[in-house]
Amino acid sequence: MKKSIFVKALAILTAAVLLIASFAGCAGNESGTSNSTASTADKADSSTADVVYRTLDEIKSSGKIKIGVFSDKNPFGYVDENGEYQGYDVYFANRLVKDLGVDVEFVSTEAASRVEFLETGKVDIVLANFTVTDERAEKVDFALPYMNVALGVVSPDSRVIKSLDELKADDEVIVITGTTAETYLTEKYPNIKLQKYDTYANAKTALENGQAAAWANDNTEVIAYALQNKGYTVGIPELGSKDTIAPAVSKGNKTLLDWINSEIEALGKENFFHADYEATLTGTYGSDYEEKLVVEGGKVN
């Protein structure tokens, strides 16, 4: 009798174990299906995770666009005594904002941060005297140009540098980190000692304190500096190749890029950038540089 009861109990226990194993197997299969689905979803999320930009429609829907500009590069992008952004780039930015029909948030950027701000989605557009180069074009998308530029070198009147060959072994040249001047001098003149600064304000202070023999930057910047500050001369008005300044958007943001290009072409028909120059740059450069610097409709002469 006891043996019979034991056998029955063993049979029931075995059946229970098999039943539990069966449920465990089903649960394992369901888990496997869920993991497969999650994996697919993760891949989908991963494929979109790299897209940091907002499309044209998304910007319109939000009602605000973020534009990266300089805050210390007068007369191209700077903050005036009232705390308002002003300058050639800002004048253009305000027109884009008006025609897009949204509000604007200006985001102060430094030269070395322009690419990063686009790559991380901190801004939708960079309008910060951004020179077009092949290296930068691998990381951001440039729109049509709106200004010509080259490199230039400014130095004190007490010793005007008219050629880089005049620099002595212990002379140093000031550059802004992340600018074409830094790249050009590093590649073409590796023996020249460079003093690197993140901001234009610090670079100017260093030059005025006699910490270097000269300052190399966009010729528009150094010409403006010499005109605004007695005792300095642009001994090298053009260094290296002639380039252009253009707006930039995050890599792949085609809808916004196409809209900006269409806008630049349309603005060219009304000579907008000449008006921009006359409103923001004439006080610095006079009329002599207008035709040399301005690019209308994205067409370089």
PDB file of C-alpha atoms in Angstrom:
ATOM      1  CA  MET A   1       0.000   0.000   0.000  1.00  0.00           C
ATOM      2  CA  LYS A   2       2.740   2.372   0.968  1.00  0.00           C
ATOM      3  CA  LYS A   3       4.638   1.355  -2.136  1.00  0.00           C
ATOM      4  CA  SER A   4       1.599   2.111  -4.298  1.00  0.00           C
ATOM      5  CA  ILE A   5       1.177   5.506  -2.707  1.00  0.00           C
ATOM      6  CA  PHE A   6       4.868   6.227  -3.211  1.00  0.00           C
ATOM      7  CA  VAL A   7       4.668   5.262  -6.899  1.00  0.00           C
ATOM      8  CA  LYS A   8       1.635   7.473  -7.443  1.00  0.00           C
ATOM      9  CA  ALA A   9       3.335  10.368  -5.674  1.00  0.00           C
ATOM     10  CA  LEU A  10       6.458   9.892  -7.782  1.00  0.00           C
ATOM     11  CA  ALA A  11       4.355   9.870 -10.952  1.00  0.00           C
ATOM     12  CA  ILE A  12       2.568  13.061  -9.933  1.00  0.00           C
ATOM     13  CA  LEU A  13       5.888  14.732  -9.086  1.00  0.00           C
ATOM     14  CA  THR A  14       7.385  13.692 -12.419  1.00  0.00           C
ATOM     15  CA  ALA A  15       4.362  15.016 -14.282  1.00  0.00           C
ATOM     16  CA  ALA A  16       4.626  18.284 -12.392  1.00  0.00           C
ATOM     17  CA  VAL A  17       8.307  18.614 -13.250  1.00  0.00           C
ATOM     18  CA  LEU A  18       7.593  17.959 -16.921  1.00  0.00           C
ATOM     19  CA  LEU A  19       4.757  20.500 -16.881  1.00  0.00           C
ATOM     20  CA  ILE A  20       6.978  23.132 -15.273  1.00  0.00           C
ATOM     21  CA  ALA A  21       9.704  22.425 -17.807  1.00  0.00           C
ATOM     22  CA  SER A  22       7.162  22.810 -20.599  1.00  0.00           C
ATOM     23  CA  PHE A  23       6.070  26.212 -19.300  1.00  0.00           C
ATOM     24  CA  ALA A  24       9.689  27.240 -18.857  1.00  0.00           C
ATOM     25  CA  GLY A  25      10.363  26.283 -22.451  1.00  0.00           C
ATOM     26  CA  CYS A  26       7.440  28.363 -23.658  1.00  0.00           C
ATOM     27  CA  ALA A  27       8.561  31.274 -21.528  1.00  0.00           C
ATOM     28  CA  GLY A  28      12.029  30.907 -22.987  1.00  0.00           C
ATOM     29  CA  ASN A  29      10.638  30.995 -26.514  1.00  0.00           C
ATOM     30  CA  GLU A  30       8.544  34.080 -25.722  1.00  0.00           C
ATOM     31  CA  SER A  31      11.567  35.744 -24.194  1.00  0.00           C
ATOM     32  CA  GLY A  32      13.584  34.911 -27.257  1.00  0.00           C
ATOM     33  CA  THR A  33      10.942  36.472 -29.476  1.00  0.00           C
ATOM     34  CA  SER A  34      10.881  39.606 -27.322  1.00  0.00           C
ATOM     35  CA  ASN A  35      14.663  39.867 -27.383  1.00  0.00           C
ATOM     36  CA  SER A  36      14.652  39.553 -31.149  1.00  0.00           C
ATOM     37  CA  THR A  37      12.058  42.298 -31.423  1.00  0.00           C
ATOM     38  CA  ALA A  38      13.966  44.509 -28.985  1.00  0.00           C
ATOM     39  CA  SER A  39      17.140  43.936 -30.931  1.00  0.00           C
ATOM     40  CA  THR A  40      15.445  45.073 -34.128  1.00  0.00           C
ATOM     41  CA  ALA A  41      14.030  48.105 -32.353  1.00  0.00           C
ATOM     42  CA  ASP A  42      17.440  48.917 -30.914  1.00  0.00           C
ATOM     43  CA  LYS A  43      18.910  48.795 -34.390  1.00  0.00           C
ATOM     44  CA  ALA A  44      16.207  51.130 -35.626  1.00  0.00           C
ATOM     45  CA  ASP A  45      16.856  53.450 -32.692  1.00  0.00           C
ATOM     46  CA  SER A  46      20.583  53.228 -33.333  1.00  0.00           C
ATOM     47  CA  SER A  47      20.120  54.187 -36.973  1.00  0.00           C
ATOM     48  CA  THR A  48      18.219  57.329 -35.982  1.00  0.00           C
ATOM     49  CA  ALA A  49      20.310  58.130 -32.920  1.00  0.00           C
ATOM     50  CA  ASP A  50      22.991  59.685 -35.126  1.00  0.00           C
ATOM     51  CA  VAL A  51      20.482  62.155 -36.570  1.00  0.00           C
ATOM     52  CA  VAL A  52      20.881  65.154 -34.315  1.00  0.00           C
ATOM     53  CA  TYR A  53      19.445  67.800 -36.624  1.00  0.00           C
ATOM     54  CA  ARG A  54      15.932  69.141 -36.971  1.00  0.00           C
ATOM     55  CA  THR A  55      14.390  69.235 -40.420  1.00  0.00           C
ATOM     56  CA  LEU A  56      12.887  72.391 -41.896  1.00  0.00           C
ATOM     57  CA  ASP A  57       9.356  71.243 -40.986  1.00  0.00           C
ATOM     58  CA  GLU A  58      10.393  70.387 -37.432  1.00  0.00           C
ATOM     59  CA  ILE A  59      11.897  73.835 -36.984  1.00  0.00           C
ATOM     60  CA  LYS A  60       8.744  75.477 -38.312  1.00  0.00           C
ATOM     61  CA  SER A  61       6.575  73.344 -36.023  1.00  0.00           C
ATOM     62  CA  SER A  62       8.652  74.288 -32.987  1.00  0.00           C
ATOM     63  CA  GLY A  63       8.373  77.999 -33.788  1.00  0.00           C
ATOM     64  CA  LYS A  64      12.043  78.669 -33.049  1.00  0.00           C
ATOM     65  CA  ILE A  65      15.389  78.246 -34.772  1.00  0.00           C
ATOM     66  CA  LYS A  66      18.798  78.135 -33.065  1.00  0.00           C
ATOM     67  CA  ILE A  67      21.609  79.921 -34.874  1.00  0.00           C
ATOM     68  CA  GLY A  68      25.253  79.846 -33.822  1.00  0.00           C
ATOM     69  CA  VAL A  69      26.971  83.227 -34.135  1.00  0.00           C
ATOM     70  CA  PHE A  70      30.041  84.970 -32.769  1.00  0.00           C
ATOM     71  CA  SER A  71      29.575  87.297 -29.827  1.00  0.00           C
ATOM     72  CA  ASP A  72      33.018  88.946 -29.899  1.00  0.00           C
ATOM     73  CA  LYS A  73      33.889  89.391 -33.578  1.00  0.00           C
ATOM     74  CA  ASN A  74      32.902  92.945 -34.464  1.00  0.00           C
ATOM     75  CA  PRO A  75      31.680  93.809 -37.119  1.00  0.00           C
ATOM     76  CA  PHE A  76      30.542  90.313 -38.146  1.00  0.00           C
ATOM     77  CA  GLY A  77      28.996  88.948 -34.978  1.00  0.00           C
ATOM     78  CA  TYR A  78      29.059  90.679 -31.596  1.00  0.00           C
ATOM     79  CA  VAL A  79      26.921  91.777 -28.658  1.00  0.00           C
ATOM     80  CA  ASP A  80      26.315  95.524 -28.413  1.00  0.00           C
ATOM     81  CA  GLU A  81      26.009  97.711 -25.335  1.00  0.00           C
ATOM     82  CA  ASN A  82      22.316  96.801 -25.071  1.00  0.00           C
ATOM     83  CA  GLY A  83      23.020  93.091 -25.046  1.00  0.00           C
ATOM     84  CA  GLU A  84      21.745  92.630 -28.604  1.00  0.00           C
ATOM     85  CA  TYR A  85      23.502  90.592 -31.273  1.00  0.00           C
ATOM     86  CA  GLN A  86      24.698  92.685 -34.213  1.00  0.00           C
ATOM     87  CA  GLY A  87      26.909  92.397 -37.287  1.00  0.00           C
ATOM     88  CA  TYR A  88      27.042  91.235 -40.886  1.00  0.00           C
ATOM     89  CA  ASP A  89      26.281  87.591 -40.076  1.00  0.00           C
ATOM     90  CA  VAL A  90      23.528  88.526 -37.624  1.00  0.00           C
ATOM     91  CA  TYR A  91      21.859  90.862 -40.126  1.00  0.00           C
ATOM     92  CA  PHE A  92      21.630  87.907 -42.520  1.00  0.00           C
ATOM     93  CA  ALA A  93      20.442  85.591 -39.744  1.00  0.00           C
ATOM     94  CA  ASN A  94      17.602  87.943 -38.848  1.00  0.00           C
ATOM     95  CA  ARG A  95      16.394  87.955 -42.444  1.00  0.00           C
ATOM     96  CA  LEU A  96      16.397  84.144 -42.542  1.00  0.00           C
ATOM     97  CA  VAL A  97      14.371  84.106 -39.338  1.00  0.00           C
ATOM     98  CA  LYS A  98      11.881  86.622 -40.692  1.00  0.00           C
ATOM     99  CA  ASP A  99      11.338  84.738 -43.948  1.00  0.00           C
ATOM    100  CA  LEU A 100      11.088  81.413 -42.126  1.00  0.00           C
ATOM    101  CA  GLY A 101       8.428  82.873 -39.840  1.00  0.00           C
ATOM    102  CA  VAL A 102       9.866  81.704 -36.518  1.00  0.00           C
ATOM    103  CA  ASP A 103      11.579  83.158 -33.465  1.00  0.00           C
ATOM    104  CA  VAL A 104      15.347  82.957 -33.045  1.00  0.00           C
ATOM    105  CA  GLU A 105      17.685  81.891 -30.282  1.00  0.00           C
ATOM    106  CA  PHE A 106      21.218  83.094 -30.922  1.00  0.00           C
ATOM    107  CA  VAL A 107      23.830  80.768 -29.478  1.00  0.00           C
ATOM    108  CA  SER A 108      27.286  82.238 -28.902  1.00  0.00           C
ATOM    109  CA  THR A 109      29.994  80.051 -30.388  1.00  0.00           C
ATOM    110  CA  GLU A 110      33.763  80.116 -30.632  1.00  0.00           C
ATOM    111  CA  ALA A 111      35.627  79.249 -33.806  1.00  0.00           C
ATOM    112  CA  ALA A 112      36.679  75.814 -32.556  1.00  0.00           C
ATOM    113  CA  SER A 113      33.101  74.933 -31.526  1.00  0.00           C
ATOM    114  CA  ARG A 114      31.284  75.600 -34.803  1.00  0.00           C
ATOM    115  CA  VAL A 115      31.490  72.057 -36.172  1.00  0.00           C
ATOM    116  CA  GLU A 116      30.773  70.501 -32.773  1.00  0.00           C
ATOM    117  CA  PHE A 117      27.646  72.631 -32.281  1.00  0.00           C
ATOM    118  CA  LEU A 118      26.226  71.259 -35.530  1.00  0.00           C
ATOM    119  CA  GLU A 119      27.334  67.673 -34.929  1.00  0.00           C
ATOM    120  CA  THR A 120      25.655  67.631 -31.524  1.00  0.00           C
ATOM    121  CA  GLY A 121      22.491  69.494 -32.556  1.00  0.00           C
ATOM    122  CA  LYS A 122      23.114  72.481 -30.299  1.00  0.00           C
ATOM    123  CA  VAL A 123      22.264  74.766 -33.210  1.00  0.00           C
ATOM    124  CA  ASP A 124      20.372  74.410 -36.490  1.00  0.00           C
ATOM    125  CA  ILE A 125      22.581  76.783 -38.482  1.00  0.00           C
ATOM    126  CA  VAL A 126      26.026  78.269 -37.991  1.00  0.00           C
ATOM    127  CA  LEU A 127      26.435  81.834 -39.257  1.00  0.00           C
ATOM    128  CA  ALA A 128      29.772  82.650 -37.663  1.00  0.00           C
ATOM    129  CA  ASN A 129      32.077  83.852 -40.435  1.00  0.00           C
ATOM    130  CA  PHE A 130      32.516  80.190 -41.377  1.00  0.00           C
ATOM    131  CA  THR A 131      35.116  79.687 -44.117  1.00  0.00           C
ATOM    132  CA  VAL A 132      34.348  76.804 -46.488  1.00  0.00           C
ATOM    133  CA  THR A 133      37.073  74.145 -46.549  1.00  0.00           C
ATOM    134  CA  ASP A 134      37.187  70.560 -47.815  1.00  0.00           C
ATOM    135  CA  GLU A 135      38.003  69.268 -44.350  1.00  0.00           C
ATOM    136  CA  ARG A 136      35.009  70.993 -42.758  1.00  0.00           C
ATOM    137  CA  ALA A 137      32.740  69.913 -45.616  1.00  0.00           C
ATOM    138  CA  GLU A 138      33.327  66.306 -44.559  1.00  0.00           C
ATOM    139  CA  LYS A 139      31.636  67.062 -41.236  1.00  0.00           C
ATOM    140  CA  VAL A 140      29.006  69.709 -42.049  1.00  0.00           C
ATOM    141  CA  ASP A 141      27.032  70.789 -45.107  1.00  0.00           C
ATOM    142  CA  PHE A 142      27.752  74.273 -46.436  1.00  0.00           C
ATOM    143  CA  ALA A 143      25.138  76.339 -48.221  1.00  0.00           C
ATOM    144  CA  LEU A 144      25.907  78.835 -50.994  1.00  0.00           C
ATOM    145  CA  PRO A 145      28.499  81.511 -50.097  1.00  0.00           C
ATOM    146  CA  TYR A 146      27.664  85.084 -49.187  1.00  0.00           C
ATOM    147  CA  MET A 147      31.135  86.570 -48.711  1.00  0.00           C
ATOM    148  CA  ASN A 148      34.702  86.349 -50.006  1.00  0.00           C
ATOM    149  CA  VAL A 149      37.654  85.928 -47.664  1.00  0.00           C
ATOM    150  CA  ALA A 150      41.365  85.168 -47.529  1.00  0.00           C
ATOM    151  CA  LEU A 151      43.900  85.057 -44.734  1.00  0.00           C
ATOM    152  CA  GLY A 152      45.759  88.169 -43.620  1.00  0.00           C
ATOM    153  CA  VAL A 153      48.414  89.161 -41.105  1.00  0.00           C
ATOM    154  CA  VAL A 154      48.394  92.269 -38.890  1.00  0.00           C
ATOM    155  CA  SER A 155      51.323  93.514 -36.833  1.00  0.00           C
ATOM    156  CA  PRO A 156      52.417  96.623 -34.893  1.00  0.00           C
ATOM    157  CA  ASP A 157      53.594  99.662 -36.856  1.00  0.00           C
ATOM    158  CA  SER A 158      56.908  99.408 -35.025  1.00  0.00           C
ATOM    159  CA  ARG A 159      57.623  96.244 -36.979  1.00  0.00           C
ATOM    160  CA  VAL A 160      55.289  95.555 -39.883  1.00  0.00           C
ATOM    161  CA  ILE A 161      55.479  91.958 -41.085  1.00  0.00           C
ATOM    162  CA  LYS A 162      55.116  91.985 -44.873  1.00  0.00           C
ATOM    163  CA  SER A 163      56.235  88.399 -45.411  1.00  0.00           C
ATOM    164  CA  LEU A 164      56.257  85.363 -43.148  1.00  0.00           C
ATOM    165  CA  ASP A 165      59.894  84.930 -44.147  1.00  0.00           C
ATOM    166  CA  GLU A 166      60.662  88.037 -42.070  1.00  0.00           C
ATOM    167  CA  LEU A 167      59.780  86.209 -38.857  1.00  0.00           C
ATOM    168  CA  LYS A 168      62.732  85.304 -36.654  1.00  0.00           C
ATOM    169  CA  ALA A 169      63.229  81.945 -34.964  1.00  0.00           C
ATOM    170  CA  ASP A 170      61.878  83.163 -31.636  1.00  0.00           C
ATOM    171  CA  ASP A 171      58.944  85.135 -33.102  1.00  0.00           C
ATOM    172  CA  GLU A 172      55.422  83.876 -32.453  1.00  0.00           C
ATOM    173  CA  VAL A 173      52.196  84.396 -34.410  1.00  0.00           C
ATOM    174  CA  ILE A 174      48.775  84.583 -32.790  1.00  0.00           C
ATOM    175  CA  VAL A 175      45.958  82.411 -34.190  1.00  0.00           C
ATOM    176  CA  ILE A 176      42.454  81.490 -33.086  1.00  0.00           C
ATOM    177  CA  THR A 177      41.970  77.783 -32.389  1.00  0.00           C
ATOM    178  CA  GLY A 178      39.822  76.117 -35.035  1.00  0.00           C
ATOM    179  CA  THR A 179      40.346  78.750 -37.739  1.00  0.00           C
ATOM    180  CA  THR A 180      41.736  78.342 -41.239  1.00  0.00           C
ATOM    181  CA  ALA A 181      44.718  80.458 -40.159  1.00  0.00           C
ATOM    182  CA  GLU A 182      45.691  77.829 -37.599  1.00  0.00           C
ATOM    183  CA  THR A 183      45.315  75.028 -40.141  1.00  0.00           C
ATOM    184  CA  TYR A 184      47.187  76.881 -42.890  1.00  0.00           C
ATOM    185  CA  LEU A 185      50.175  77.877 -40.763  1.00  0.00           C
ATOM    186  CA  THR A 186      50.414  74.460 -39.133  1.00  0.00           C
ATOM    187  CA  GLU A 187      50.501  72.734 -42.529  1.00  0.00           C
ATOM    188  CA  LYS A 188      52.468  75.242 -44.617  1.00  0.00           C
ATOM    189  CA  TYR A 189      54.779  76.786 -42.001  1.00  0.00           C
ATOM    190  CA  PRO A 190      55.305  74.133 -39.286  1.00  0.00           C
ATOM    191  CA  ASN A 191      58.414  75.934 -38.007  1.00  0.00           C
ATOM    192  CA  ILE A 192      56.509  79.085 -37.063  1.00  0.00           C
ATOM    193  CA  LYS A 193      55.638  79.172 -33.374  1.00  0.00           C
ATOM    194  CA  LEU A 194      51.917  79.725 -32.793  1.00  0.00           C
ATOM    195  CA  GLN A 195      50.135  81.291 -29.841  1.00  0.00           C
ATOM    196  CA  LYS A 196      46.653  79.792 -29.829  1.00  0.00           C
ATOM    197  CA  TYR A 197      43.593  81.432 -28.273  1.00  0.00           C
ATOM    198  CA  ASP A 198      39.967  80.356 -28.109  1.00  0.00           C
ATOM    199  CA  THR A 199      38.463  83.834 -28.311  1.00  0.00           C
ATOM    200  CA  TYR A 200      39.051  86.908 -30.443  1.00  0.00           C
ATOM    201  CA  ALA A 201      39.109  89.091 -27.346  1.00  0.00           C
ATOM    202  CA  ASN A 202      42.058  87.172 -25.900  1.00  0.00           C
ATOM    203  CA  ALA A 203      43.881  87.180 -29.232  1.00  0.00           C
ATOM    204  CA  LYS A 204      43.571  90.949 -29.525  1.00  0.00           C
ATOM    205  CA  THR A 205      44.716  91.449 -25.951  1.00  0.00           C
ATOM    206  CA  ALA A 206      47.787  89.301 -26.594  1.00  0.00           C
ATOM    207  CA  LEU A 207      48.693  91.342 -29.682  1.00  0.00           C
ATOM    208  CA  GLU A 208      48.217  94.625 -27.833  1.00  0.00           C
ATOM    209  CA  ASN A 209      50.385  93.391 -24.962  1.00  0.00           C
ATOM    210  CA  GLY A 210      53.220  92.622 -27.356  1.00  0.00           C
ATOM    211  CA  GLN A 211      53.113  88.889 -26.683  1.00  0.00           C
ATOM    212  CA  ALA A 212      53.642  88.015 -30.350  1.00  0.00           C
ATOM    213  CA  ALA A 213      55.073  89.488 -33.533  1.00  0.00           C
ATOM    214  CA  ALA A 214      51.813  89.308 -35.473  1.00  0.00           C
ATOM    215  CA  TRP A 215      48.256  87.991 -35.644  1.00  0.00           C
ATOM    216  CA  ALA A 216      47.072  85.824 -38.560  1.00  0.00           C
ATOM    217  CA  ASN A 217      43.356  85.483 -39.219  1.00  0.00           C
ATOM    218  CA  ASP A 218      40.734  86.143 -41.902  1.00  0.00           C
ATOM    219  CA  ASN A 219      41.837  89.243 -43.780  1.00  0.00           C
ATOM    220  CA  THR A 220      38.439  90.811 -43.124  1.00  0.00           C
ATOM    221  CA  GLU A 221      39.103  90.553 -39.398  1.00  0.00           C
ATOM    222  CA  VAL A 222      42.673  91.848 -39.368  1.00  0.00           C
ATOM    223  CA  ILE A 223      41.852  94.682 -41.783  1.00  0.00           C
ATOM    224  CA  ALA A 224      38.979  95.715 -39.518  1.00  0.00           C
ATOM    225  CA  TYR A 225      41.256  95.538 -36.496  1.00  0.00           C
ATOM    226  CA  ALA A 226      43.911  97.760 -38.094  1.00  0.00           C
ATOM    227  CA  LEU A 227      41.301 100.297 -39.185  1.00  0.00           C
ATOM    228  CA  GLN A 228      39.795 100.437 -35.701  1.00  0.00           C
ATOM    229  CA  ASN A 229      43.090 100.471 -33.769  1.00  0.00           C
ATOM    230  CA  LYS A 230      45.861 102.968 -34.410  1.00  0.00           C
ATOM    231  CA  GLY A 231      49.375 101.615 -34.418  1.00  0.00           C
ATOM    232  CA  TYR A 232      48.716  98.431 -36.407  1.00  0.00           C
ATOM    233  CA  THR A 233      49.124  97.606 -40.105  1.00  0.00           C
ATOM    234  CA  VAL A 234      48.035  94.698 -42.258  1.00  0.00           C
ATOM    235  CA  GLY A 235      51.359  93.939 -43.898  1.00  0.00           C
ATOM    236  CA  ILE A 236      50.027  90.775 -45.578  1.00  0.00           C
ATOM    237  CA  PRO A 237      46.492  91.448 -46.890  1.00  0.00           C
ATOM    238  CA  GLU A 238      46.192  88.089 -48.662  1.00  0.00           C
ATOM    239  CA  LEU A 239      47.839  84.857 -47.575  1.00  0.00           C
ATOM    240  CA  GLY A 240      47.162  81.489 -49.175  1.00  0.00           C
ATOM    241  CA  SER A 241      44.109  80.839 -51.335  1.00  0.00           C
ATOM    242  CA  LYS A 242      40.976  82.933 -51.681  1.00  0.00           C
ATOM    243  CA  ASP A 243      38.002  81.312 -49.984  1.00  0.00           C
ATOM    244  CA  THR A 244      34.356  82.000 -49.209  1.00  0.00           C
ATOM    245  CA  ILE A 245      32.145  82.353 -46.157  1.00  0.00           C
ATOM    246  CA  ALA A 246      28.888  80.368 -46.068  1.00  0.00           C
ATOM    247  CA  PRO A 247      26.151  79.169 -43.709  1.00  0.00           C
ATOM    248  CA  ALA A 248      26.509  75.601 -42.462  1.00  0.00           C
ATOM    249  CA  VAL A 249      24.012  72.980 -41.272  1.00  0.00           C
ATOM    250  CA  SER A 250      24.376  69.507 -39.798  1.00  0.00           C
ATOM    251  CA  LYS A 251      25.550  66.837 -42.228  1.00  0.00           C
ATOM    252  CA  GLY A 252      22.574  65.413 -44.100  1.00  0.00           C
ATOM    253  CA  ASN A 253      20.038  68.112 -43.199  1.00  0.00           C
ATOM    254  CA  LYS A 254      18.942  68.485 -46.815  1.00  0.00           C
ATOM    255  CA  THR A 255      15.586  70.182 -46.252  1.00  0.00           C
ATOM    256  CA  LEU A 256      17.115  73.046 -44.295  1.00  0.00           C
ATOM    257  CA  LEU A 257      20.107  73.278 -46.642  1.00  0.00           C
ATOM    258  CA  ASP A 258      17.890  73.476 -49.739  1.00  0.00           C
ATOM    259  CA  TRP A 259      15.756  76.185 -48.156  1.00  0.00           C
ATOM    260  CA  ILE A 260      18.799  78.295 -47.247  1.00  0.00           C
ATOM    261  CA  ASN A 261      20.188  77.962 -50.778  1.00  0.00           C
ATOM    262  CA  SER A 262      16.878  79.040 -52.284  1.00  0.00           C
ATOM    263  CA  GLU A 263      16.769  81.961 -49.871  1.00  0.00           C
ATOM    264  CA  ILE A 264      20.298  83.102 -50.774  1.00  0.00           C
ATOM    265  CA  GLU A 265      19.440  82.983 -54.474  1.00  0.00           C
ATOM    266  CA  ALA A 266      16.249  84.964 -53.900  1.00  0.00           C
ATOM    267  CA  LEU A 267      18.008  87.547 -51.727  1.00  0.00           C
ATOM    268  CA  GLY A 268      20.609  88.039 -54.437  1.00  0.00           C
ATOM    269  CA  LYS A 269      17.915  89.403 -56.747  1.00  0.00           C
ATOM    270  CA  GLU A 270      17.331  92.274 -54.343  1.00  0.00           C
ATOM    271  CA  ASN A 271      21.054  92.878 -53.650  1.00  0.00           C
ATOM    272  CA  PHE A 272      20.449  91.966 -50.035  1.00  0.00           C
ATOM    273  CA  PHE A 273      24.082  91.346 -49.143  1.00  0.00           C
ATOM    274  CA  HIS A 274      25.151  94.738 -50.473  1.00  0.00           C
ATOM    275  CA  ALA A 275      22.512  96.230 -48.189  1.00  0.00           C
ATOM    276  CA  ASP A 276      23.846  94.085 -45.361  1.00  0.00           C
ATOM    277  CA  TYR A 277      27.387  95.363 -46.022  1.00  0.00           C
ATOM    278  CA  GLU A 278      26.247  98.968 -46.101  1.00  0.00           C
ATOM    279  CA  ALA A 279      24.327  98.562 -42.847  1.00  0.00           C
ATOM    280  CA  THR A 280      27.005  96.721 -40.893  1.00  0.00           C
ATOM    281  CA  LEU A 281      30.431  96.991 -42.532  1.00  0.00           C
ATOM    282  CA  THR A 282      30.684 100.404 -44.193  1.00  0.00           C
ATOM    283  CA  GLY A 283      31.514 102.038 -40.876  1.00  0.00           C
ATOM    284  CA  THR A 284      34.579  99.800 -40.643  1.00  0.00           C
ATOM    285  CA  TYR A 285      35.737  99.305 -44.220  1.00  0.00           C
ATOM    286  CA  GLY A 286      34.149 102.190 -46.096  1.00  0.00           C
ATOM    287  CA  SER A 287      32.970 101.484 -49.625  1.00  0.00           C
ATOM    288  CA  ASP A 288      36.363 100.397 -50.951  1.00  0.00           C
ATOM    289  CA  TYR A 289      35.975  96.751 -49.959  1.00  0.00           C
ATOM    290  CA  GLU A 290      32.287  96.260 -50.780  1.00  0.00           C
ATOM    291  CA  GLU A 291      32.677  94.645 -54.196  1.00  0.00           C
ATOM    292  CA  LYS A 292      35.680  92.609 -53.043  1.00  0.00           C
ATOM    293  CA  LEU A 293      33.870  91.082 -50.094  1.00  0.00           C
ATOM    294  CA  VAL A 294      30.193  90.764 -51.001  1.00  0.00           C
ATOM    295  CA  VAL A 295      28.835  87.689 -52.791  1.00  0.00           C
ATOM    296  CA  GLU A 296      25.277  88.018 -54.104  1.00  0.00           C
ATOM    297  CA  GLY A 297      22.994  85.099 -54.905  1.00  0.00           C
ATOM    298  CA  GLY A 298      25.683  82.572 -54.038  1.00  0.00           C
ATOM    299  CA  LYS A 299      27.633  83.416 -57.205  1.00  0.00           C
ATOM    300  CA  VAL A 300      31.329  84.133 -56.731  1.00  0.00           C
ATOM    301  CA  ASN A 301      32.771  86.475 -59.357  1.00  0.00           C
TER     302      ASN A 301
END
